[in-house]
Tab-separated table of C-alpha atoms in Angstrom:
chain	number	residue	atom	x	y	z
A	229	MET	CA	57.487	-50.446	-14.781
A	230	ARG	CA	55.249	-51.503	-11.926
A	231	HIS	CA	55.470	-48.040	-10.411
A	232	THR	CA	54.494	-46.492	-13.724
A	233	LEU	CA	51.416	-48.774	-14.081
A	234	LEU	CA	50.405	-48.051	-10.507
A	235	ALA	CA	50.626	-44.297	-11.064
A	236	LEU	CA	48.469	-44.631	-14.268
A	237	ALA	CA	45.815	-46.642	-12.334
A	238	ILE	CA	45.643	-44.024	-9.642
A	239	LEU	CA	45.235	-41.232	-12.187
A	240	THR	CA	42.514	-43.110	-13.962
A	241	ALA	CA	40.637	-43.757	-10.814
A	242	PHE	CA	40.654	-40.056	-9.908
A	243	GLY	CA	39.661	-39.108	-13.481
A	244	ALA	CA	36.634	-41.435	-13.238
A	245	ALA	CA	35.524	-40.084	-9.843
A	246	PRO	CA	32.689	-37.601	-9.889
A	247	ALA	CA	33.568	-33.979	-9.394
A	248	PRO	CA	32.734	-32.573	-5.892
A	249	ALA	CA	29.579	-30.590	-5.489
A	250	SER	CA	31.376	-27.284	-5.400
A	251	ALA	CA	32.910	-27.966	-8.883
A	252	GLN	CA	29.622	-28.968	-10.515
A	253	GLN	CA	27.721	-26.303	-12.529
A	254	SER	CA	25.298	-24.459	-10.215
A	255	ALA	CA	21.629	-24.390	-10.956
A	256	ARG	CA	20.066	-21.381	-12.654
A	257	VAL	CA	17.317	-20.023	-10.385
A	258	LEU	CA	14.527	-17.580	-11.289
A	259	PHE	CA	13.471	-15.950	-7.973
A	260	VAL	CA	9.983	-14.494	-8.140
A	261	PRO	CA	8.782	-12.593	-4.973
A	262	ALA	CA	5.156	-11.721	-4.742
A	263	GLY	CA	4.390	-8.101	-4.066
A	264	SER	CA	3.758	-8.760	-0.322
A	265	VAL	CA	7.364	-9.758	0.406
A	266	PRO	CA	9.180	-6.967	2.328
A	267	PRO	CA	12.462	-5.797	0.758
A	268	ARG	CA	14.510	-6.950	3.737
A	269	LEU	CA	13.228	-10.462	3.497
A	270	ARG	CA	13.526	-10.463	-0.307
A	271	ARG	CA	17.327	-9.630	-0.027
A	272	THR	CA	17.814	-12.414	2.596
A	273	LEU	CA	16.303	-14.930	0.213
A	274	GLU	CA	18.241	-13.728	-2.778
A	275	ASN	CA	21.475	-14.004	-0.894
A	276	LEU	CA	20.586	-17.497	0.238
A	277	LEU	CA	19.767	-18.625	-3.367
A	278	ALA	CA	23.022	-17.081	-4.637
A	279	THR	CA	25.004	-19.469	-2.403
A	280	ARG	CA	23.522	-22.459	-4.214
A	281	GLY	CA	22.843	-21.213	-7.732
A	282	THR	CA	23.047	-18.505	-10.334
A	283	LEU	CA	20.168	-16.031	-10.292
A	284	VAL	CA	18.327	-15.311	-13.485
A	285	SER	CA	17.334	-11.664	-13.907
A	286	TYR	CA	13.947	-11.062	-12.248
A	287	ASP	CA	13.582	-7.534	-13.693
A	288	GLU	CA	13.757	-8.797	-17.289
A	289	TYR	CA	11.264	-11.564	-16.458
A	290	ALA	CA	8.881	-9.015	-14.821
A	291	ARG	CA	9.057	-6.717	-17.860
A	292	ALA	CA	8.284	-9.670	-20.222
A	293	ALA	CA	5.340	-10.647	-18.024
A	294	ALA	CA	4.053	-7.084	-17.896
A	295	GLU	CA	4.161	-6.934	-21.666
A	296	ARG	CA	1.677	-9.778	-21.715
A	297	ASP	CA	-0.412	-8.240	-18.897
A	298	LEU	CA	0.432	-11.050	-16.601
A	299	TYR	CA	1.256	-10.739	-12.911
A	300	PRO	CA	4.842	-12.146	-12.376
A	301	SER	CA	4.067	-14.515	-9.523
A	302	GLY	CA	0.912	-15.872	-11.235
A	303	PRO	CA	0.866	-19.453	-12.709
A	304	GLN	CA	0.170	-18.334	-16.201
A	305	ALA	CA	3.150	-15.970	-16.216
A	306	LEU	CA	5.379	-18.805	-14.917
A	307	ARG	CA	4.271	-21.092	-17.643
A	308	GLU	CA	4.324	-18.675	-20.603
A	309	VAL	CA	7.274	-16.457	-19.561
A	310	GLY	CA	9.186	-18.052	-16.770
A	311	THR	CA	9.903	-21.182	-18.784
A	312	GLN	CA	11.573	-19.081	-21.500
A	313	ARG	CA	14.229	-17.569	-19.143
A	314	GLY	CA	16.632	-20.503	-19.173
A	315	ALA	CA	16.218	-21.328	-15.455
A	316	ASP	CA	16.435	-24.785	-13.942
A	317	VAL	CA	14.199	-23.905	-11.031
A	318	ILE	CA	11.647	-21.180	-10.443
A	319	VAL	CA	11.234	-20.224	-6.813
A	320	VAL	CA	8.117	-18.220	-5.966
A	321	VAL	CA	7.569	-16.807	-2.458
A	322	SER	CA	4.780	-14.881	-0.824
A	323	TYR	CA	4.484	-13.369	2.683
A	324	GLY	CA	1.610	-12.972	5.005
A	325	GLY	CA	0.326	-13.493	8.486
A	326	HIS	CA	-0.710	-11.225	11.338
A	327	TYR	CA	1.764	-9.517	13.754
A	328	ARG	CA	3.569	-12.404	15.508
A	329	ARG	CA	2.261	-15.040	13.038
A	330	ARG	CA	4.189	-14.276	9.994
A	331	THR	CA	4.473	-16.890	7.346
A	332	LEU	CA	6.599	-17.405	4.203
A	333	ALA	CA	5.062	-19.631	1.492
A	334	VAL	CA	7.515	-21.021	-1.124
A	335	ARG	CA	6.657	-22.861	-4.324
A	336	TYR	CA	9.296	-24.574	-6.403
A	337	HIS	CA	8.497	-24.924	-10.096
A	338	SER	CA	10.329	-26.583	-12.946
A	339	GLY	CA	12.204	-24.044	-15.024
A	340	SER	CA	11.406	-25.870	-18.284
A	341	THR	CA	7.715	-26.745	-17.809
A	342	GLY	CA	6.450	-24.511	-14.987
A	343	GLU	CA	5.225	-27.562	-13.211
A	344	LEU	CA	4.884	-27.330	-9.402
A	345	MET	CA	7.535	-29.609	-7.947
A	346	ARG	CA	7.383	-28.766	-4.275
A	347	ARG	CA	5.865	-26.255	-1.824
A	348	ARG	CA	6.589	-25.463	1.707
A	349	ALA	CA	5.588	-22.935	4.425
A	350	HIS	CA	7.918	-21.390	7.160
A	351	VAL	CA	6.726	-19.503	10.206
A	352	LEU	CA	8.973	-16.433	10.542
A	353	HIS	CA	10.460	-14.483	13.340
A	354	GLY	CA	9.225	-11.031	12.453
A	355	GLN	CA	10.722	-10.657	8.977
A	356	ALA	CA	13.605	-12.952	9.687
A	357	LEU	CA	13.958	-16.542	8.359
A	358	ARG	CA	15.090	-18.888	11.154
A	359	PRO	CA	18.363	-20.851	10.651
A	360	ALA	CA	16.469	-24.172	10.528
A	361	SER	CA	14.244	-22.706	7.801
A	362	GLN	CA	17.201	-21.409	5.816
A	363	HIS	CA	18.683	-24.842	5.695
A	364	THR	CA	15.431	-26.341	4.585
A	365	PHE	CA	14.875	-23.621	1.983
A	366	LEU	CA	18.270	-24.467	0.464
A	367	ARG	CA	17.758	-28.257	0.748
A	368	ASP	CA	14.490	-27.922	-1.191
A	369	LEU	CA	16.231	-25.988	-3.871
A	370	GLU	CA	18.923	-28.667	-4.324
A	371	ASP	CA	16.320	-31.466	-4.270
A	372	VAL	CA	14.169	-29.827	-6.930
A	373	ALA	CA	17.293	-28.891	-9.070
A	374	GLY	CA	18.240	-32.573	-8.842
A	375	GLY	CA	14.853	-33.613	-10.194
A	376	ALA	CA	12.963	-34.401	-6.917
A	377	SER	CA	9.248	-33.727	-6.863
A	378	ASP	CA	6.443	-34.056	-4.351
A	379	GLY	CA	3.840	-34.037	-7.204
A	380	GLU	CA	1.324	-31.383	-8.045
A	381	GLU	CA	-1.297	-32.736	-5.748
A	382	ALA	CA	0.979	-33.393	-2.807
A	383	PRO	CA	0.129	-31.563	0.435
A	384	ALA	CA	2.303	-28.664	1.542
A	385	VAL	CA	5.313	-29.702	3.547
A	386	VAL	CA	5.609	-27.690	6.856
A	387	GLU	CA	8.574	-28.041	9.128
A	388	GLU	CA	7.536	-29.313	12.576
A	389	GLY	CA	10.057	-27.044	14.211
A	390	ASP	CA	8.478	-24.032	12.521
A	391	ALA	CA	4.827	-24.691	13.492
A	392	GLY	CA	3.192	-22.387	16.014
A	393	GLU	CA	2.789	-23.165	19.629
A	394	ASP	CA	-0.691	-24.498	19.037
A	395	GLY	CA	0.772	-26.948	16.434
A	396	MET	CA	-1.414	-25.617	13.592
A	397	PRO	CA	0.495	-25.374	10.263
A	398	PRO	CA	0.291	-22.016	8.413
A	399	PRO	CA	-1.675	-21.577	5.278
A	400	VAL	CA	0.210	-22.084	1.991
A	401	ASP	CA	0.079	-21.505	-1.707
A	402	TRP	CA	-1.316	-17.977	-1.477
A	403	GLY	CA	-0.463	-16.983	-4.883
A	404	GLU	CA	-3.122	-19.169	-6.384
A	405	SER	CA	-5.975	-19.502	-3.932
A	406	GLU	CA	-7.272	-18.306	-0.561
A	407	PRO	CA	-5.688	-20.315	2.276
A	408	ALA	CA	-8.115	-22.620	4.021
A	409	GLN	CA	-8.385	-22.260	7.826
A	410	SER	CA	-8.915	-24.934	10.341
A	411	ALA	CA	-12.097	-24.659	12.480
A	412	GLU	CA	-9.743	-24.352	15.502
A	413	GLU	CA	-8.236	-21.167	14.145
A	414	SER	CA	-10.077	-18.088	15.232
A	415	GLU	CA	-7.573	-15.444	13.998
A	416	PRO	CA	-8.585	-13.218	11.144
A	417	SER	CA	-7.306	-13.979	7.585
A	418	GLU	CA	-3.897	-12.692	6.447
A	419	VAL	CA	-3.840	-8.948	5.677
A	420	GLU	CA	-1.563	-9.209	2.636
A	421	THR	CA	-3.041	-12.341	1.057
A	422	ARG	CA	-6.718	-11.453	0.875
A	423	GLN	CA	-8.554	-9.928	-2.058
A	424	TRP	CA	-10.363	-7.475	0.210
A	425	GLY	CA	-9.693	-5.611	3.447
A	426	PHE	CA	-10.272	-2.397	5.424
A	427	ALA	CA	-8.031	0.420	6.778
A	428	ILE	CA	-8.545	3.092	9.425
A	429	GLN	CA	-6.569	6.347	9.729
A	430	LEU	CA	-6.709	8.620	12.772
A	431	GLY	CA	-4.681	11.728	13.363
A	432	ALA	CA	-4.444	15.321	14.571
A	433	GLY	CA	-2.675	18.501	13.404
A	434	ILE	CA	-2.915	22.177	12.867
A	435	SER	CA	-5.409	23.856	10.581
A	436	HIS	CA	-6.149	27.423	9.209
A	437	ARG	CA	-9.361	28.816	7.558
A	438	GLN	CA	-9.858	32.043	5.709
A	439	VAL	CA	-13.169	33.134	4.201
A	440	SER	CA	-14.478	36.215	2.314
A	441	VAL	CA	-18.092	36.669	1.284
A	442	PRO	CA	-19.406	39.645	-0.759
A	443	MET	CA	-22.530	41.147	0.767
A	444	MET	CA	-24.741	44.209	0.189
A	445	ALA	CA	-22.781	46.388	2.745
A	446	GLY	CA	-19.420	45.135	1.525
A	447	VAL	CA	-17.145	42.150	1.720
A	448	ALA	CA	-17.266	40.294	5.111
A	449	ARG	CA	-14.091	38.479	6.014
A	450	MET	CA	-13.128	35.863	8.573
A	451	THR	CA	-9.612	34.539	9.237
A	452	SER	CA	-8.546	32.195	11.958
A	453	VAL	CA	-5.402	31.738	13.974
A	454	PRO	CA	-3.913	28.331	13.666
A	455	PHE	CA	-6.159	25.841	15.485
A	456	PRO	CA	-6.069	22.137	16.302
A	457	GLY	CA	-7.794	19.794	13.851
A	458	ILE	CA	-8.586	16.051	13.959
A	459	GLN	CA	-9.088	13.721	11.021
A	460	GLY	CA	-10.453	10.235	10.534
A	461	GLU	CA	-10.598	8.128	7.446
A	462	VAL	CA	-12.160	4.639	6.758
A	463	LEU	CA	-11.302	2.736	3.619
A	464	GLY	CA	-12.596	-0.581	2.225
A	465	TYR	CA	-10.575	-2.106	-0.633
A	466	VAL	CA	-10.700	-5.015	-3.083
A	467	ARG	CA	-8.143	-6.213	-5.685
A	468	PRO	CA	-8.254	-8.659	-8.651
A	469	ASP	CA	-6.201	-11.429	-6.991
A	470	THR	CA	-4.302	-12.041	-3.846
A	471	SER	CA	-0.879	-11.075	-5.336
A	472	SER	CA	-1.926	-7.896	-7.159
A	473	ARG	CA	-1.068	-4.430	-5.996
A	474	LEU	CA	-3.910	-2.818	-7.939
A	475	THR	CA	-6.736	-1.975	-5.518
A	476	VAL	CA	-10.207	-0.365	-5.870
A	477	SER	CA	-11.442	1.321	-2.706
A	478	LEU	CA	-14.392	3.108	-1.141
A	479	VAL	CA	-13.063	5.890	1.067
A	480	SER	CA	-14.636	8.273	3.530
A	481	ARG	CA	-12.637	11.056	5.258
A	482	TYR	CA	-13.797	13.586	7.861
A	483	THR	CA	-11.838	16.576	9.213
A	484	THR	CA	-13.063	18.832	11.929
A	485	SER	CA	-11.765	21.726	14.050
A	486	VAL	CA	-11.160	21.706	17.816
A	487	GLY	CA	-11.381	25.105	19.666
A	488	LEU	CA	-11.500	27.187	16.514
A	489	GLN	CA	-11.494	30.905	17.322
A	490	ALA	CA	-11.669	33.186	14.355
A	491	GLN	CA	-11.466	36.897	13.854
A	492	ASP	CA	-14.733	38.214	12.365
A	493	ILE	CA	-13.790	41.257	10.269
A	494	LEU	CA	-16.858	43.446	9.923
A	495	VAL	CA	-17.562	45.589	6.897
A	496	ASP	CA	-16.778	48.745	8.875
A	497	GLY	CA	-13.202	47.356	9.589
A	498	THR	CA	-13.738	46.377	13.240
A	499	THR	CA	-13.025	42.934	14.507
A	500	ARG	CA	-14.269	40.459	17.047
A	501	THR	CA	-13.289	37.042	18.090
A	502	SER	CA	-15.942	34.227	17.829
A	503	ASP	CA	-15.926	30.508	18.410
A	504	MET	CA	-16.654	28.650	15.230
A	505	ARG	CA	-16.602	25.099	13.854
A	506	ALA	CA	-15.110	23.959	10.511
A	507	HIS	CA	-15.845	20.570	8.907
A	508	HIS	CA	-14.847	18.803	5.773
A	509	LEU	CA	-16.311	15.433	4.575
A	510	THR	CA	-15.513	13.491	1.496
A	511	LEU	CA	-16.978	10.221	0.068
A	512	GLY	CA	-15.122	8.814	-2.865
A	513	LEU	CA	-14.083	5.814	-5.099
A	514	ARG	CA	-10.323	5.360	-5.364
A	515	THR	CA	-8.088	3.252	-7.643
A	516	ASP	CA	-4.412	2.723	-6.910
A	517	ILE	CA	-2.608	1.468	-10.071
A	518	PRO	CA	1.036	0.168	-9.998
A	519	LEU	CA	2.966	1.746	-12.897
A	520	ALA	CA	5.678	-1.006	-12.946
A	521	PRO	CA	6.165	-4.534	-11.687
A	522	GLY	CA	8.172	-5.220	-8.516
A	523	ASP	CA	7.867	-4.890	-4.815
A	524	ALA	CA	7.742	-0.965	-4.587
A	525	PRO	CA	6.441	0.458	-7.861
A	526	THR	CA	5.295	3.999	-8.438
A	527	LEU	CA	1.542	4.110	-7.847
A	528	LEU	CA	-0.955	6.235	-9.805
A	529	ARG	CA	-3.909	7.185	-7.624
A	530	LEU	CA	-7.220	8.066	-9.319
A	531	GLU	CA	-10.034	9.259	-6.990
A	532	ALA	CA	-13.483	10.825	-7.596
A	533	GLY	CA	-16.341	11.521	-5.288
A	534	TRP	CA	-18.401	14.049	-3.518
A	535	GLY	CA	-17.213	16.596	-0.896
A	536	PHE	CA	-18.778	18.802	1.743
A	537	ARG	CA	-17.180	21.866	3.228
A	538	MET	CA	-18.964	23.540	6.163
A	539	LEU	CA	-18.480	26.454	8.544
A	540	ASP	CA	-20.731	27.537	11.445
A	541	ALA	CA	-20.561	29.832	14.460
A	542	GLU	CA	-21.955	29.500	17.911
A	543	ILE	CA	-23.197	33.144	17.782
A	544	ARG	CA	-24.251	35.155	14.826
A	545	VAL	CA	-21.391	36.737	12.950
A	546	SER	CA	-21.128	38.820	9.813
A	547	ILE	CA	-20.558	35.667	7.654
A	548	PRO	CA	-23.560	33.359	7.760
A	549	ASN	CA	-23.293	29.676	8.509
A	550	TYR	CA	-22.952	27.755	5.316
A	551	ALA	CA	-22.295	24.435	3.613
A	552	LEU	CA	-20.734	23.970	0.202
A	553	HIS	CA	-20.727	20.640	-1.703
A	554	GLY	CA	-19.813	19.278	-5.062
A	555	LEU	CA	-18.002	16.717	-7.193
A	556	TYR	CA	-14.192	16.443	-6.973
A	557	ALA	CA	-11.435	14.494	-8.780
A	558	ARG	CA	-7.857	13.731	-7.818
A	559	VAL	CA	-4.965	12.357	-9.806
A	560	GLY	CA	-1.802	11.582	-7.695
A	561	LEU	CA	1.494	9.788	-7.810
A	562	PHE	CA	3.203	8.037	-4.943
A	563	PHE	CA	7.005	7.378	-5.187
A	564	VAL	CA	9.122	5.101	-3.015
A	565	VAL	CA	12.310	6.727	-1.760
A	566	GLY	CA	15.076	4.270	-2.685
A	567	ASP	CA	15.142	0.957	-0.912
A	568	THR	CA	13.327	2.358	2.126
A	569	PRO	CA	9.850	2.079	3.722
A	570	LEU	CA	9.290	5.745	3.025
A	571	SER	CA	7.138	6.940	0.117
A	572	ILE	CA	6.104	10.477	-1.070
A	573	GLY	CA	2.840	11.340	-2.691
A	574	ILE	CA	1.648	14.425	-4.625
A	575	ILE	CA	-2.163	14.675	-5.276
A	576	PRO	CA	-3.579	17.641	-7.203
A	577	GLU	CA	-7.434	18.085	-6.888
A	578	ILE	CA	-10.043	19.954	-8.787
A	579	GLY	CA	-13.824	20.014	-8.473
A	580	HIS	CA	-17.149	21.733	-8.841
A	581	MET	CA	-18.553	23.510	-5.934
A	582	MET	CA	-22.227	24.478	-5.112
A	583	ASN	CA	-23.789	26.441	-2.319
A	584	MET	CA	-26.463	24.491	-0.343
A	585	SER	CA	-27.115	27.281	2.333
A	586	ALA	CA	-30.294	29.377	1.811
A	587	GLU	CA	-28.951	32.125	4.059
A	588	LEU	CA	-25.697	32.439	2.167
A	589	SER	CA	-27.749	32.702	-1.069
A	590	GLN	CA	-29.887	35.468	0.372
A	591	MET	CA	-27.228	37.569	2.040
A	592	GLY	CA	-24.400	37.053	-0.412
A	593	GLN	CA	-26.285	35.883	-3.541
A	594	VAL	CA	-23.712	33.147	-3.793
A	595	GLY	CA	-24.177	30.539	-6.511
A	596	ASP	CA	-21.875	27.792	-8.010
A	597	GLY	CA	-18.206	27.793	-8.547
A	598	PHE	CA	-15.170	25.522	-8.393
A	599	HIS	CA	-12.256	24.608	-6.133
A	600	VAL	CA	-8.622	23.667	-6.721
A	601	GLY	CA	-6.092	22.275	-4.336
A	602	ALA	CA	-3.385	19.729	-3.718
A	603	GLU	CA	-2.111	17.388	-0.942
A	604	ALA	CA	1.408	16.176	-0.071
A	605	HIS	CA	1.868	12.888	1.723
A	606	PHE	CA	4.913	11.382	3.459
A	607	ARG	CA	4.294	7.769	4.462
A	608	LEU	CA	6.412	5.584	6.530
A	609	GLN	CA	5.476	1.857	6.466
A	610	ILE	CA	6.312	0.317	9.882
A	611	ILE	CA	4.902	-3.107	9.186
A	612	PRO	CA	2.462	-4.331	6.598
A	613	GLU	CA	-0.551	-3.392	8.787
A	614	VAL	CA	0.727	-0.118	10.329
A	615	ALA	CA	1.982	3.103	8.705
A	616	LEU	CA	2.631	6.613	9.827
A	617	ILE	CA	1.487	9.495	7.522
A	618	LEU	CA	2.312	13.178	7.485
A	619	MET	CA	0.087	15.127	5.089
A	620	TYR	CA	-0.423	18.801	4.196
A	621	ARG	CA	-3.472	20.034	2.291
A	622	GLU	CA	-4.410	23.427	0.822
A	623	SER	CA	-7.602	24.055	-1.127
A	624	HIS	CA	-9.195	27.342	-2.539
A	625	ALA	CA	-12.866	27.480	-3.419
A	626	PHE	CA	-14.318	30.240	-5.606
A	627	LEU	CA	-18.055	30.743	-5.882
A	628	SER	CA	-19.783	33.365	-8.017
A	629	SER	CA	-22.043	36.004	-6.419
A	630	GLY	CA	-24.511	38.701	-7.503
A	631	TYR	CA	-21.913	41.285	-6.465
A	632	GLU	CA	-18.689	42.452	-7.988
A	633	THR	CA	-16.438	39.961	-6.228
A	634	ASP	CA	-16.686	36.229	-5.722
A	635	MET	CA	-16.852	34.240	-2.528
A	636	ASN	CA	-13.454	32.734	-1.547
A	637	ASP	CA	-12.984	29.916	0.957
A	638	VAL	CA	-9.474	28.763	1.792
A	639	GLU	CA	-8.600	25.721	4.006
A	640	ARG	CA	-5.116	24.554	5.041
A	641	TYR	CA	-4.052	21.870	7.366
A	642	GLY	CA	-1.261	19.629	8.269
A	643	ILE	CA	-2.161	16.281	9.914
A	644	PHE	CA	0.076	13.537	11.406
A	645	LYS	CA	-1.872	10.279	11.539
A	646	ALA	CA	-1.428	6.475	11.906
A	647	GLU	CA	-3.019	3.818	9.578
A	648	TYR	CA	-4.017	0.324	10.560
A	649	ARG	CA	-5.020	-2.264	7.881
A	650	PHE	CA	-6.981	-5.343	8.787
């Protein structure tokens, strides 16, 4: 009898003991990465969260936020949409920094109210989260899931082991406001967390030019052998908020020939080789619009501006030196290739073209016309500031004349260039 009572007491004690952590129900977590978070880092964080909780579908949340015209990582979307997803904790992350000073900012919100419970910043090693930061990341999740809070007004918590060599903590809470910088920091603001910035592109490639101009004695033609060309582009952009992928930009692009030698085909059929110079300048306003939420959406590019196309020779040839100009418009799409840093863009172009050369008007009676063309872009994003771009362009301009045929100007070039954003 005593043995039976002892066994019952032991079973009762074990039944009253709390279940181990592994047996408890895991927290439901809504993970919301800002658009600046690289895919590799996003996967790392998702895998970490999956070891301590059950992930709520981000894609469904992003679609619901988009239906209300809300950006997924914004505070309004978290309160109005995120709290309806059945999550216990909402984890919002953003990424920024400059070269070696990469930083991950993390905000932990209540899944039921959207209230900010805790925030922390981690200095990264490239795009890798250090082991100490991984442990802290998971500990913060467990604390917030258990009800711990630092309070909305509490300062950001920064791991001492993750601080830079100068001891300065990285900026935090980028999804809501511009990070404040200490007077001791002289580095520029973060590229991916500002509402404005600049980009420069420089490159070189192979070009081709072909022109025909109707004249009194007949049609004069010029065709070139492939020649080297260089291209430079300067762009300044703004966006509605620090987490938005929509940008509005002012862009200027200049392309010129190097060592262009063209065959001048005279009206009597004879040819001669002449040194010439070809230029193309555009000044435009561009808008890049993401067509879906997420880290790598398809982008719609709208651009309009004014373009100048020029050709001149060092010695007098049968085709007079001239300059064409006019309004152009482009509508393009950029697609990301799978889960890679490679994207492909197709950009058709159409525009009005006018002659601004008195000599061309007199000799060829050339007036107004139009041009059509297209560009193909292959873009490889190395790091957030640096990309490599391979582009091909072909454009045909047709201008009316007082003779039976029209003037035709064809330009083709392929350029390999590098882009730097700062």
